[in-house]
Structures are given as C-alpha cells and as structure tokens.
PDB file of C-alpha atoms in Angstrom:
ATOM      1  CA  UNK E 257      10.295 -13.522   0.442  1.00 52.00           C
ATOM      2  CA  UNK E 258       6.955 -13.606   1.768  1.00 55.00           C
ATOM      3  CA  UNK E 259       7.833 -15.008   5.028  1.00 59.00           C
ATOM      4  CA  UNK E 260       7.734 -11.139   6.464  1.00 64.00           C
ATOM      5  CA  UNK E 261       3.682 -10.951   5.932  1.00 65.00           C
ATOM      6  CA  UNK E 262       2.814 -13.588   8.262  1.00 65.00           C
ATOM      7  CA  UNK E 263       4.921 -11.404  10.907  1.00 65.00           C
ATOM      8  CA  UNK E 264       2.618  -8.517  10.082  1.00 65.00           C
ATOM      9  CA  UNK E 265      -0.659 -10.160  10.334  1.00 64.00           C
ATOM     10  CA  UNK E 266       0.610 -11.235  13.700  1.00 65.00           C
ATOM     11  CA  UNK E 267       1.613  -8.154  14.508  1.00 64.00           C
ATOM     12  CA  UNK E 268      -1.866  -6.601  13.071  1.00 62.00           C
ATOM     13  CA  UNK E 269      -3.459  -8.814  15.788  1.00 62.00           C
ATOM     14  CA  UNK E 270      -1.794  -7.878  18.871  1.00 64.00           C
ATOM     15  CA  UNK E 271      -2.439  -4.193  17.897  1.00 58.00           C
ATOM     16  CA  UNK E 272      -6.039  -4.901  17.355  1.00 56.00           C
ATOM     17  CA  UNK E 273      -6.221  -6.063  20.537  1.00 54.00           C
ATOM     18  CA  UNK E 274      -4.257  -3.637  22.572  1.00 53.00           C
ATOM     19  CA  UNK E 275      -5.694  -0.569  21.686  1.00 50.00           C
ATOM     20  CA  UNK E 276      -9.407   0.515  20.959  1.00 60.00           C
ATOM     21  CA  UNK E 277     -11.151   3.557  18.482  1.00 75.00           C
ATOM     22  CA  UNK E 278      -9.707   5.993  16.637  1.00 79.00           C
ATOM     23  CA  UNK E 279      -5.844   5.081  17.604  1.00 87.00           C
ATOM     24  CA  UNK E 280      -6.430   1.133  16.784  1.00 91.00           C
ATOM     25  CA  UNK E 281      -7.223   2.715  13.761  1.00 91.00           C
ATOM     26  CA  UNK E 282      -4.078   4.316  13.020  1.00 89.00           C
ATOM     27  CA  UNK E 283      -2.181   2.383  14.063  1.00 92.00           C
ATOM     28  CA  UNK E 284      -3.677  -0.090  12.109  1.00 93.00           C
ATOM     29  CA  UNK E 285      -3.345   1.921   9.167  1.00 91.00           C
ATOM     30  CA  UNK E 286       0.411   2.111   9.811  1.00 89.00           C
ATOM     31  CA  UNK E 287       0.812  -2.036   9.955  1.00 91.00           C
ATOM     32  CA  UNK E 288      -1.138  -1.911   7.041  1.00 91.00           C
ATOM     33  CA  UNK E 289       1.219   0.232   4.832  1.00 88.00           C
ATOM     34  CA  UNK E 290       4.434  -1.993   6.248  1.00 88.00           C
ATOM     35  CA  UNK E 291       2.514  -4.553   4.812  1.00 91.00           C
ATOM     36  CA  UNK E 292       1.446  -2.877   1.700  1.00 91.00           C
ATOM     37  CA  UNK E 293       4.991  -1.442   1.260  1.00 87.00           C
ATOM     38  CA  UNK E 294       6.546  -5.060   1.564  1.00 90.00           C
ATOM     39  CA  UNK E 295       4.378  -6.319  -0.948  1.00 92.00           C
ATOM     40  CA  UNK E 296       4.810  -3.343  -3.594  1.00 90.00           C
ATOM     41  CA  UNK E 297       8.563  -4.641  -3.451  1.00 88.00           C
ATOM     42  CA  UNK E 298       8.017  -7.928  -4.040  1.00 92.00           C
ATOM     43  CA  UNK E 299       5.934  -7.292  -6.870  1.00 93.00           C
ATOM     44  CA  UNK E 300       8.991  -4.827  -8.085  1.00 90.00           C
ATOM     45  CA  UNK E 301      11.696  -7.444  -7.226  1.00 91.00           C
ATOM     46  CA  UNK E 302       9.708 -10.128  -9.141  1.00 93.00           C
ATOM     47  CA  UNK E 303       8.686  -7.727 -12.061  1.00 93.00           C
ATOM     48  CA  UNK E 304      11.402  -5.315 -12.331  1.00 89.00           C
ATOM     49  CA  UNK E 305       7.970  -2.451 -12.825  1.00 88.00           C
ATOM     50  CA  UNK E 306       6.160  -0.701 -10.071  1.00 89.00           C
ATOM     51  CA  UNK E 307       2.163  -1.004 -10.333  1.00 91.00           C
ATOM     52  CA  UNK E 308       0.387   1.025 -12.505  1.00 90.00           C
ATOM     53  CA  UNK E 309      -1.388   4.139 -11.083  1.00 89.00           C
ATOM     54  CA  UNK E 310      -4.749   2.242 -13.448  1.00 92.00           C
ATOM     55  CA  UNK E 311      -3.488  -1.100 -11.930  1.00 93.00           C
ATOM     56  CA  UNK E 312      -3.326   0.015  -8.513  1.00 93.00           C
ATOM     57  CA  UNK E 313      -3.227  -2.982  -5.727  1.00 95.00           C
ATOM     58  CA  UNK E 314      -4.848  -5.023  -8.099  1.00 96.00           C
ATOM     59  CA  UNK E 315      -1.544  -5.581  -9.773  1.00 96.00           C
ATOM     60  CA  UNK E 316      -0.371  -7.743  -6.656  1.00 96.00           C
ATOM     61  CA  UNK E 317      -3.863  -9.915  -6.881  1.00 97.00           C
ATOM     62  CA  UNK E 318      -4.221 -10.437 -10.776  1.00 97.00           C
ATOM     63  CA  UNK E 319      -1.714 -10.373 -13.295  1.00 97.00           C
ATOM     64  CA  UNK E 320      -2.262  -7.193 -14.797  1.00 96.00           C
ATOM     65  CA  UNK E 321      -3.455  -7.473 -18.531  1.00 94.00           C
ATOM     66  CA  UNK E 322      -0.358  -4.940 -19.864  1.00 90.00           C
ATOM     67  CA  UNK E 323       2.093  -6.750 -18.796  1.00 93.00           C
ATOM     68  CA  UNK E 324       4.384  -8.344 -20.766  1.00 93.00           C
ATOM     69  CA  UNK E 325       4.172 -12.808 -21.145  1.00 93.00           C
ATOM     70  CA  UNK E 326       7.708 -12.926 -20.705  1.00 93.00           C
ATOM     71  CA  UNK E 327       7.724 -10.761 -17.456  1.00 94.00           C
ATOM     72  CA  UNK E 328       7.674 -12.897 -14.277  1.00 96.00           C
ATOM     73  CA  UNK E 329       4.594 -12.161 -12.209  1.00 96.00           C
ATOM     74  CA  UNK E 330       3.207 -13.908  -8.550  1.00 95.00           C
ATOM     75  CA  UNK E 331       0.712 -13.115  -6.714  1.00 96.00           C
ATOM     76  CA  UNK E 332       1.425 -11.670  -3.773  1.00 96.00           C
ATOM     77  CA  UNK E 333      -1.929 -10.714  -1.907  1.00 95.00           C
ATOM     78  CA  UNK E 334      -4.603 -12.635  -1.820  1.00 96.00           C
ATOM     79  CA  UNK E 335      -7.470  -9.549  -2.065  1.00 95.00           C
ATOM     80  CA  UNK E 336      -7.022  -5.777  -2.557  1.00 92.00           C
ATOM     81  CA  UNK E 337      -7.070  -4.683   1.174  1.00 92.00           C
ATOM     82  CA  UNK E 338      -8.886  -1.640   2.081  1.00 94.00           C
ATOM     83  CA  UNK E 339      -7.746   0.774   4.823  1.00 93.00           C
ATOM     84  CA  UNK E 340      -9.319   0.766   8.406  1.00 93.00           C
ATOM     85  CA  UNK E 341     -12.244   3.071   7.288  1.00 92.00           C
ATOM     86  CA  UNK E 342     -13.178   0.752   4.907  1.00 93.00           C
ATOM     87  CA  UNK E 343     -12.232   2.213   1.831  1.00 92.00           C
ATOM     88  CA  UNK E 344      -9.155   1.247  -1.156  1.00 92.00           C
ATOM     89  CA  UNK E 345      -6.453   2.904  -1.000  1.00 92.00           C
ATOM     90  CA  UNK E 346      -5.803   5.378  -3.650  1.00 88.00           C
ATOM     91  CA  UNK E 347      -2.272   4.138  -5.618  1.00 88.00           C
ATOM     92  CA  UNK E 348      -0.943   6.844  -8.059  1.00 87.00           C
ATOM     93  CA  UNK E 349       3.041   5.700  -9.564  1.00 87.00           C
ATOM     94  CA  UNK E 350       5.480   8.216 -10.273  1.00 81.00           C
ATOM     95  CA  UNK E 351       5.126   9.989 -13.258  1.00 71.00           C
ATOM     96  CA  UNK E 352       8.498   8.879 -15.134  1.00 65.00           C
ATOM     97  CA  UNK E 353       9.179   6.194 -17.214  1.00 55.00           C
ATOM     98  CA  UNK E 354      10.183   3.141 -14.932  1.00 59.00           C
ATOM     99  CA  UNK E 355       9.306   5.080 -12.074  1.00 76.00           C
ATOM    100  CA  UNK E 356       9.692   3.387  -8.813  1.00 79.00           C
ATOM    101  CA  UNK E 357       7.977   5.997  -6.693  1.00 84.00           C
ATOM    102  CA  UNK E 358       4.489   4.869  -5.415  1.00 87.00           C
ATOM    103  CA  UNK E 359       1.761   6.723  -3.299  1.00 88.00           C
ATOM    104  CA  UNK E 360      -0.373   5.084  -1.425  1.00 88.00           C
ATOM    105  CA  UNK E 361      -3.397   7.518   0.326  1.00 87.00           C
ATOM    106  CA  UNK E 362      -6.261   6.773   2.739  1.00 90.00           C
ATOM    107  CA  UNK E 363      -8.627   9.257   3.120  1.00 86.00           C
ATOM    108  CA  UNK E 364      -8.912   8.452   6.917  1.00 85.00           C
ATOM    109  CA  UNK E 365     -11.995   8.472   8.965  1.00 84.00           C
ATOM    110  CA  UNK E 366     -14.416  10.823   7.178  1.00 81.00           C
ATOM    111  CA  UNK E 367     -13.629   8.775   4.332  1.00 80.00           C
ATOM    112  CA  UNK E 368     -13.120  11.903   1.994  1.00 78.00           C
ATOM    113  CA  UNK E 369     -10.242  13.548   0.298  1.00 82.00           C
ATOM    114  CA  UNK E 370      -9.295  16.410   3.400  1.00 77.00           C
ATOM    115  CA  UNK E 371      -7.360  16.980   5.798  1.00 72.00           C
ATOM    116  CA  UNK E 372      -7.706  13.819   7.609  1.00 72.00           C
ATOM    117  CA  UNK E 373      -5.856  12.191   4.337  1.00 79.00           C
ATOM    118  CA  UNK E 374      -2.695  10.331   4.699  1.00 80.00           C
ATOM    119  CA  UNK E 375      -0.235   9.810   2.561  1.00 81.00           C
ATOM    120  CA  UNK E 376       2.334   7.428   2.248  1.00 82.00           C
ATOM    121  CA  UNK E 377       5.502   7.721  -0.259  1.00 83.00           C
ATOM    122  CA  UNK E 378       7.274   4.515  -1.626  1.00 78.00           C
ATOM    123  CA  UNK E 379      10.335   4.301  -3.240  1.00 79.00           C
ATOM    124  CA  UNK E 380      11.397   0.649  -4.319  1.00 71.00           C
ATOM    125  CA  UNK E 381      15.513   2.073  -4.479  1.00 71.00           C
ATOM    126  CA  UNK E 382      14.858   3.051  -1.092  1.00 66.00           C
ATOM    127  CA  UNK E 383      14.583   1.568   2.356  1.00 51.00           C
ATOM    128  CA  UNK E 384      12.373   3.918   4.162  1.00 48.00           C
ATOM    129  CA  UNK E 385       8.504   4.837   3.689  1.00 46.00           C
ATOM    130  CA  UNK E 386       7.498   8.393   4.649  1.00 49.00           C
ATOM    131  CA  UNK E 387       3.831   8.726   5.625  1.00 49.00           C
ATOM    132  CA  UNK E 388       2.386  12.478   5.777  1.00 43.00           C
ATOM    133  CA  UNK E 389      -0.714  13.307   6.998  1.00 43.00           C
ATOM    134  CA  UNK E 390      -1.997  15.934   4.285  1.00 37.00           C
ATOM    135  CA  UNK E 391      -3.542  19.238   4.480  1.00 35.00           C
ATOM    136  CA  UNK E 392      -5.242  20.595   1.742  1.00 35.00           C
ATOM    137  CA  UNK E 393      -7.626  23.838   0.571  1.00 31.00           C
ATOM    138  CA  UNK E 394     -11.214  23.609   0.239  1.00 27.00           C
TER     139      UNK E 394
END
C-alpha cells in the first residue's frame, strides 16, 4: 500500500522545480493533500477509524493513546507535514460516530484563518477529494 507515496514525493519534486512563487505553492499544496489523502486511507484501511479531530495527523506518526490494543495500527508518515506556508494543517473528523469524513485546511499564505483558506473534504467511502478555497466574514 504505500508504494503510491514514493510516486508523490517524485512528483512533489518535478513540481518544485518547474514552477516558482506563489503557484509552486499551490500546487504544492495540492500534491500535498494527494498525499495526505492517501495516507488518511491507509490509516482507515488499517484501523477501520478515521483520525481524531484531537489526534489530527499525528494519528498517522504515533499510535494514538485512545486507541484500542487490539486495533491494528502502522505508521504511515514519518513526521506531521506542514503545508507550503509553513504551518499544520488544521484536521477536524466528521461529527458522527464512525465518521469517515475528514477536513483537512491550510490557511494559505497569510497564514491566518481568511479568505485565502483552503479546504479540503475527505471521505474514506469515497474516491474523490474536493478542495474549496473558503470565503469567510470578518
């Protein structure tokens, strides 16, 4: 299963290196949320639970502490990657009981929540990630 990530990181380096400022960036960020999206998966396929919205990425680094011994864990990053700007991403799981919607959101180059935020919807029973950039009131 994780043969797919070294395709990314390759993939993450021929971007870097064709394209320069704020749309390496982006682009960047969208490799990065294949990659992140593969890996939430995994950890779903291997755990049968989506990461909690306390766990965050963490939960594909360290075995989180409330999961149950008898549930099958790996990890499946090596650090909790941050987003182009520099910054975690923001996880937040669905709000229902064995939910297996996820969130992902970078708050993009001024680093704040805005409207430079993007937002990126999981769904382990689906195929497809939908990434938003998001608008919101001040």
């Amino acid at each position: 299963m994780k043969s797919g990530i070294p395709l990314l990181v390759g993939l993450l380096v021929i971007v870097t290196s064709a394209c320069g400022g704020r749309r390496q960036k982006e682009l960047l960020l969208d490799v990065d949320i294949k990659s992140l999206e593969y890996a939430v998966r995994v950890y779903f396929e291997t755990t049968g639970l989506m990461p909690t919205s306390e766990e965050g990425l963490t939960a594909l680094v360290e075995r989180p502490g409330g999961l149950e011994p008898a549930r099958e864990w790996v990890a499946i990053l090596k650090v909790v990657p941050e987003d182009p700007w520099g910054m975690e991403y923001v996880c937040q799981r669905g709000e229902l009981a064995g939910a297996t919607a996820y969130s992902l959101r970078s708050f993009g180059r001024d680093r704040m929540p805005s409207g430079d935020d993007r937002v990126f919807e999981l769904d382990a029973k689906q195929s497809e990630v939908a990434g938003a950039k998001v608008e919101q009131d001040r």
